[in-house]
Amino acid sequence: QWLDRTAGSLVGSDAPVYLGSEEMLRELTGFHVHRGALASVRRRALPGFSDVVTHARRIAVVEDIVNHTNLGAIFRTAAALGIDGVVISPQAADPLYRRSVRVSMGAVFTVPYARAASWPGVLSDLAAAGFCTMALTPAPDAVALDAVEVAAADRLAIVVGTEGEGLTSEVIAACDLAVQIPMNAGIDSLNVATAAGIAFWELRPR
């Protein structure tokens, strides 16, 4: 059913294309996991840390986010709001898991990302590269996001933490600044992808 709709994208590709009924595809996968089209691809090697950060002005750093929907949403927001690359902790989910790919609308293929070799040592590496590291936390003693003054030339790394627990105290202590999004009384936190998007917008190069 997708052949006519994808024919234009297949022109010039040397990848083999197989056709099958919906029933056959369901039998191959074991359950209904697709909408009529599947692709099998070979992963490219991940870029290294220096490849991602060398020419970047804004970096998102993700600690241990394991929800594929949240991770995909962070990538999509990063692509929309001028984040040049993403660094993810060793325990974070795989951005190329199918749910992350789908939620990101393919941004996991366009936003460069690297998996940190050491954690939280990568924050020291970012500082050495000239980045100001900002920990996003609802802690009451953190600086209000709208009070942070940044210039277009500033190199910023916006650090967000896992669902529920947020950033570890070790990571917050390793960052240059703890930043919070001011919220109405009774609301103590936001979804991590939502919070990241607000921070990306507020701290974008002007």
GROMACS .gro file of C-alpha atoms in nm:
model
  206
    1GLN     CA    1   0.000   0.000   0.000
    2TRP     CA    2   0.299   0.236   0.044
    3LEU     CA    3   0.475   0.165  -0.284
    4ASP     CA    4   0.320   0.451  -0.480
    5ARG     CA    5   0.367   0.696  -0.194
    6THR     CA    6   0.735   0.612  -0.146
    7ALA     CA    7   0.834   0.558  -0.509
    8GLY     CA    8   0.988   0.905  -0.538
    9SER     CA    9   1.211   0.847  -0.237
   10LEU     CA   10   1.333   0.518  -0.380
   11VAL     CA   11   1.461   0.665  -0.706
   12GLY     CA   12   1.840   0.634  -0.720
   13SER     CA   13   1.859   0.401  -0.421
   14ASP     CA   14   2.037   0.070  -0.461
   15ALA     CA   15   1.862  -0.078  -0.156
   16PRO     CA   16   1.650  -0.382  -0.235
   17VAL     CA   17   1.274  -0.329  -0.198
   18TYR     CA   18   1.040  -0.613  -0.116
   19LEU     CA   19   0.661  -0.609  -0.139
   20GLY     CA   20   0.428  -0.812   0.077
   21SER     CA   21   0.074  -0.815   0.203
   22GLU     CA   22  -0.013  -0.672   0.543
   23GLU     CA   23  -0.072  -1.026   0.665
   24MET     CA   24   0.276  -1.134   0.555
   25LEU     CA   25   0.442  -0.836   0.724
   26ARG     CA   26   0.256  -0.906   1.046
   27GLU     CA   27   0.372  -1.266   1.031
   28LEU     CA   28   0.736  -1.156   0.979
   29THR     CA   29   0.737  -0.918   1.276
   30GLY     CA   30   0.518  -1.125   1.506
   31PHE     CA   31   0.278  -0.838   1.576
   32HIS     CA   32   0.139  -0.525   1.415
   33VAL     CA   33   0.432  -0.291   1.466
   34HIS     CA   34   0.417  -0.079   1.153
   35ARG     CA   35   0.181   0.111   0.924
   36GLY     CA   36   0.264  -0.072   0.607
   37ALA     CA   37   0.633   0.010   0.552
   38LEU     CA   38   0.945  -0.120   0.724
   39ALA     CA   39   1.313  -0.042   0.668
   40SER     CA   40   1.624  -0.220   0.782
   41VAL     CA   41   1.933   0.001   0.794
   42ARG     CA   42   2.295  -0.021   0.902
   43ARG     CA   43   2.389   0.225   1.174
   44ARG     CA   44   2.663   0.475   1.106
   45ALA     CA   45   2.936   0.496   1.366
   46LEU     CA   46   2.848   0.754   1.632
   47PRO     CA   47   3.046   1.078   1.615
   48GLY     CA   48   3.291   1.139   1.896
   49PHE     CA   49   3.247   1.399   2.167
   50SER     CA   50   3.482   1.648   1.999
   51ASP     CA   51   3.303   1.606   1.665
   52VAL     CA   52   2.976   1.714   1.827
   53VAL     CA   53   3.099   2.006   2.038
   54THR     CA   54   3.391   2.162   1.848
   55HIS     CA   55   3.184   2.406   1.642
   56ALA     CA   56   2.873   2.416   1.862
   57ARG     CA   57   2.739   2.710   2.061
   58ARG     CA   58   2.447   2.531   2.227
   59ILE     CA   59   2.461   2.172   2.350
   60ALA     CA   60   2.198   1.966   2.532
   61VAL     CA   61   2.331   1.718   2.788
   62VAL     CA   62   2.101   1.435   2.894
   63GLU     CA   63   2.149   1.236   3.214
   64ASP     CA   64   1.993   0.889   3.224
   65ILE     CA   65   1.666   0.965   3.043
   66VAL     CA   66   1.526   0.619   2.975
   67ASN     CA   67   1.184   0.708   2.833
   68HIS     CA   68   1.211   0.688   2.455
   69THR     CA   69   0.924   0.932   2.405
   70ASN     CA   70   1.091   1.199   2.618
   71LEU     CA   71   1.425   1.144   2.447
   72GLY     CA   72   1.271   1.174   2.103
   73ALA     CA   73   1.083   1.489   2.204
   74ILE     CA   74   1.407   1.646   2.331
   75PHE     CA   75   1.574   1.580   1.996
   76ARG     CA   76   1.283   1.726   1.801
   77THR     CA   77   1.282   2.037   2.021
   78ALA     CA   78   1.659   2.065   1.995
   79ALA     CA   79   1.636   2.062   1.616
   80ALA     CA   80   1.363   2.328   1.618
   81LEU     CA   81   1.530   2.565   1.864
   82GLY     CA   82   1.890   2.582   1.751
   83ILE     CA   83   2.063   2.322   1.967
   84ASP     CA   84   2.374   2.216   1.777
   85GLY     CA   85   2.426   1.876   1.936
   86VAL     CA   86   2.331   1.641   2.218
   87VAL     CA   87   2.552   1.453   2.462
   88ILE     CA   88   2.386   1.161   2.641
   89SER     CA   89   2.499   0.974   2.949
   90PRO     CA   90   2.605   0.607   2.932
   91GLN     CA   91   2.275   0.492   3.088
   92ALA     CA   92   2.040   0.700   2.870
   93ALA     CA   93   1.806   0.535   2.621
   94ASP     CA   94   1.902   0.473   2.260
   95PRO     CA   95   1.798   0.766   2.037
   96LEU     CA   96   1.761   0.525   1.744
   97TYR     CA   97   1.503   0.309   1.917
   98ARG     CA   98   1.197   0.318   1.694
   99ARG     CA   99   0.980   0.512   1.941
  100SER     CA  100   1.245   0.783   1.977
  101VAL     CA  101   1.283   0.805   1.601
  102ARG     CA  102   0.909   0.841   1.552
  103VAL     CA  103   0.855   1.102   1.826
  104SER     CA  104   1.156   1.303   1.709
  105MET     CA  105   1.011   1.317   1.355
  106GLY     CA  106   1.351   1.201   1.235
  107ALA     CA  107   1.551   1.464   1.426
  108VAL     CA  108   1.765   1.188   1.579
  109PHE     CA  109   1.912   1.154   1.228
  110THR     CA  110   1.986   1.525   1.184
  111VAL     CA  111   2.096   1.649   1.529
  112PRO     CA  112   2.451   1.524   1.600
  113TYR     CA  113   2.486   1.334   1.924
  114ALA     CA  114   2.754   1.149   2.116
  115ARG     CA  115   2.739   0.916   2.412
  116ALA     CA  116   2.962   1.033   2.696
  117ALA     CA  117   3.257   0.807   2.769
  118SER     CA  118   3.270   0.920   3.132
  119TRP     CA  119   2.997   1.051   3.358
  120PRO     CA  120   2.984   1.312   3.496
  121GLY     CA  121   3.342   1.369   3.376
  122VAL     CA  122   3.207   1.489   3.043
  123LEU     CA  123   3.098   1.810   3.218
  124SER     CA  124   3.463   1.890   3.285
  125ASP     CA  125   3.534   1.821   2.919
  126LEU     CA  126   3.262   2.070   2.822
  127ALA     CA  127   3.406   2.331   3.059
  128ALA     CA  128   3.750   2.277   2.907
  129ALA     CA  129   3.596   2.337   2.565
  130GLY     CA  130   3.466   2.674   2.682
  131PHE     CA  131   3.107   2.584   2.769
  132CYS     CA  132   2.913   2.722   3.063
  133THR     CA  133   2.725   2.423   3.202
  134MET     CA  134   2.374   2.492   3.330
  135ALA     CA  135   2.188   2.233   3.537
  136LEU     CA  136   1.810   2.252   3.494
  137THR     CA  137   1.651   2.179   3.832
  138PRO     CA  138   1.337   2.281   4.025
  139ALA     CA  139   1.551   2.345   4.336
  140PRO     CA  140   1.426   2.665   4.507
  141ASP     CA  141   1.776   2.809   4.540
  142ALA     CA  142   1.847   2.783   4.166
  143VAL     CA  143   1.866   3.097   3.954
  144ALA     CA  144   1.545   3.181   3.765
  145LEU     CA  145   1.579   3.100   3.397
  146ASP     CA  146   1.451   3.440   3.285
  147ALA     CA  147   1.717   3.610   3.499
  148VAL     CA  148   2.003   3.440   3.316
  149GLU     CA  149   2.172   3.674   3.069
  150VAL     CA  150   2.345   3.515   2.773
  151ALA     CA  151   2.504   3.647   2.457
  152ALA     CA  152   2.490   3.491   2.113
  153ALA     CA  153   2.862   3.412   2.132
  154ASP     CA  154   2.833   3.229   2.464
  155ARG     CA  155   2.883   2.854   2.457
  156LEU     CA  156   2.617   2.691   2.673
  157ALA     CA  157   2.552   2.332   2.774
  158ILE     CA  158   2.198   2.281   2.907
  159VAL     CA  159   2.190   1.976   3.134
  160VAL     CA  160   1.864   1.788   3.201
  161GLY     CA  161   1.801   1.484   3.417
  162THR     CA  162   1.606   1.164   3.423
  163GLU     CA  163   1.232   1.140   3.473
  164GLY     CA  164   1.114   1.163   3.832
  165GLU     CA  165   1.444   1.205   4.013
  166GLY     CA  166   1.589   1.477   3.793
  167LEU     CA  167   1.960   1.550   3.790
  168THR     CA  168   2.181   1.382   4.047
  169SER     CA  169   2.337   1.604   4.311
  170GLU     CA  170   2.678   1.511   4.173
  171VAL     CA  171   2.590   1.653   3.832
  172ILE     CA  172   2.436   1.970   3.974
  173ALA     CA  173   2.749   2.029   4.181
  174ALA     CA  174   2.967   1.981   3.873
  175CYS     CA  175   2.778   2.244   3.670
  176ASP     CA  176   2.862   2.613   3.667
  177LEU     CA  177   2.506   2.720   3.740
  178ALA     CA  178   2.179   2.568   3.865
  179VAL     CA  179   1.880   2.714   3.679
  180GLN     CA  180   1.507   2.674   3.747
  181ILE     CA  181   1.194   2.755   3.552
  182PRO     CA  182   0.971   2.970   3.779
  183MET     CA  183   0.630   2.803   3.818
  184ASN     CA  184   0.303   2.878   3.990
  185ALA     CA  185   0.256   2.759   4.346
  186GLY     CA  186   0.158   2.394   4.373
  187ILE     CA  187   0.346   2.284   4.059
  188ASP     CA  188   0.685   2.148   4.152
  189SER     CA  189   0.817   2.029   3.818
  190LEU     CA  190   0.756   1.986   3.445
  191ASN     CA  191   0.795   1.696   3.206
  192VAL     CA  192   1.165   1.683   3.119
  193ALA     CA  193   1.111   1.733   2.746
  194THR     CA  194   0.884   2.032   2.813
  195ALA     CA  195   1.137   2.184   3.054
  196ALA     CA  196   1.419   2.129   2.806
  197GLY     CA  197   1.221   2.303   2.531
  198ILE     CA  198   1.156   2.608   2.749
  199ALA     CA  199   1.526   2.628   2.837
  200PHE     CA  200   1.634   2.584   2.473
  201TRP     CA  201   1.410   2.875   2.373
  202GLU     CA  202   1.508   3.106   2.657
  203LEU     CA  203   1.881   3.041   2.615
  204ARG     CA  204   1.890   3.048   2.236
  205PRO     CA  205   2.150   3.266   2.060
  206ARG     CA  206   2.001   3.614   2.015
   0.00000   0.00000   0.00000
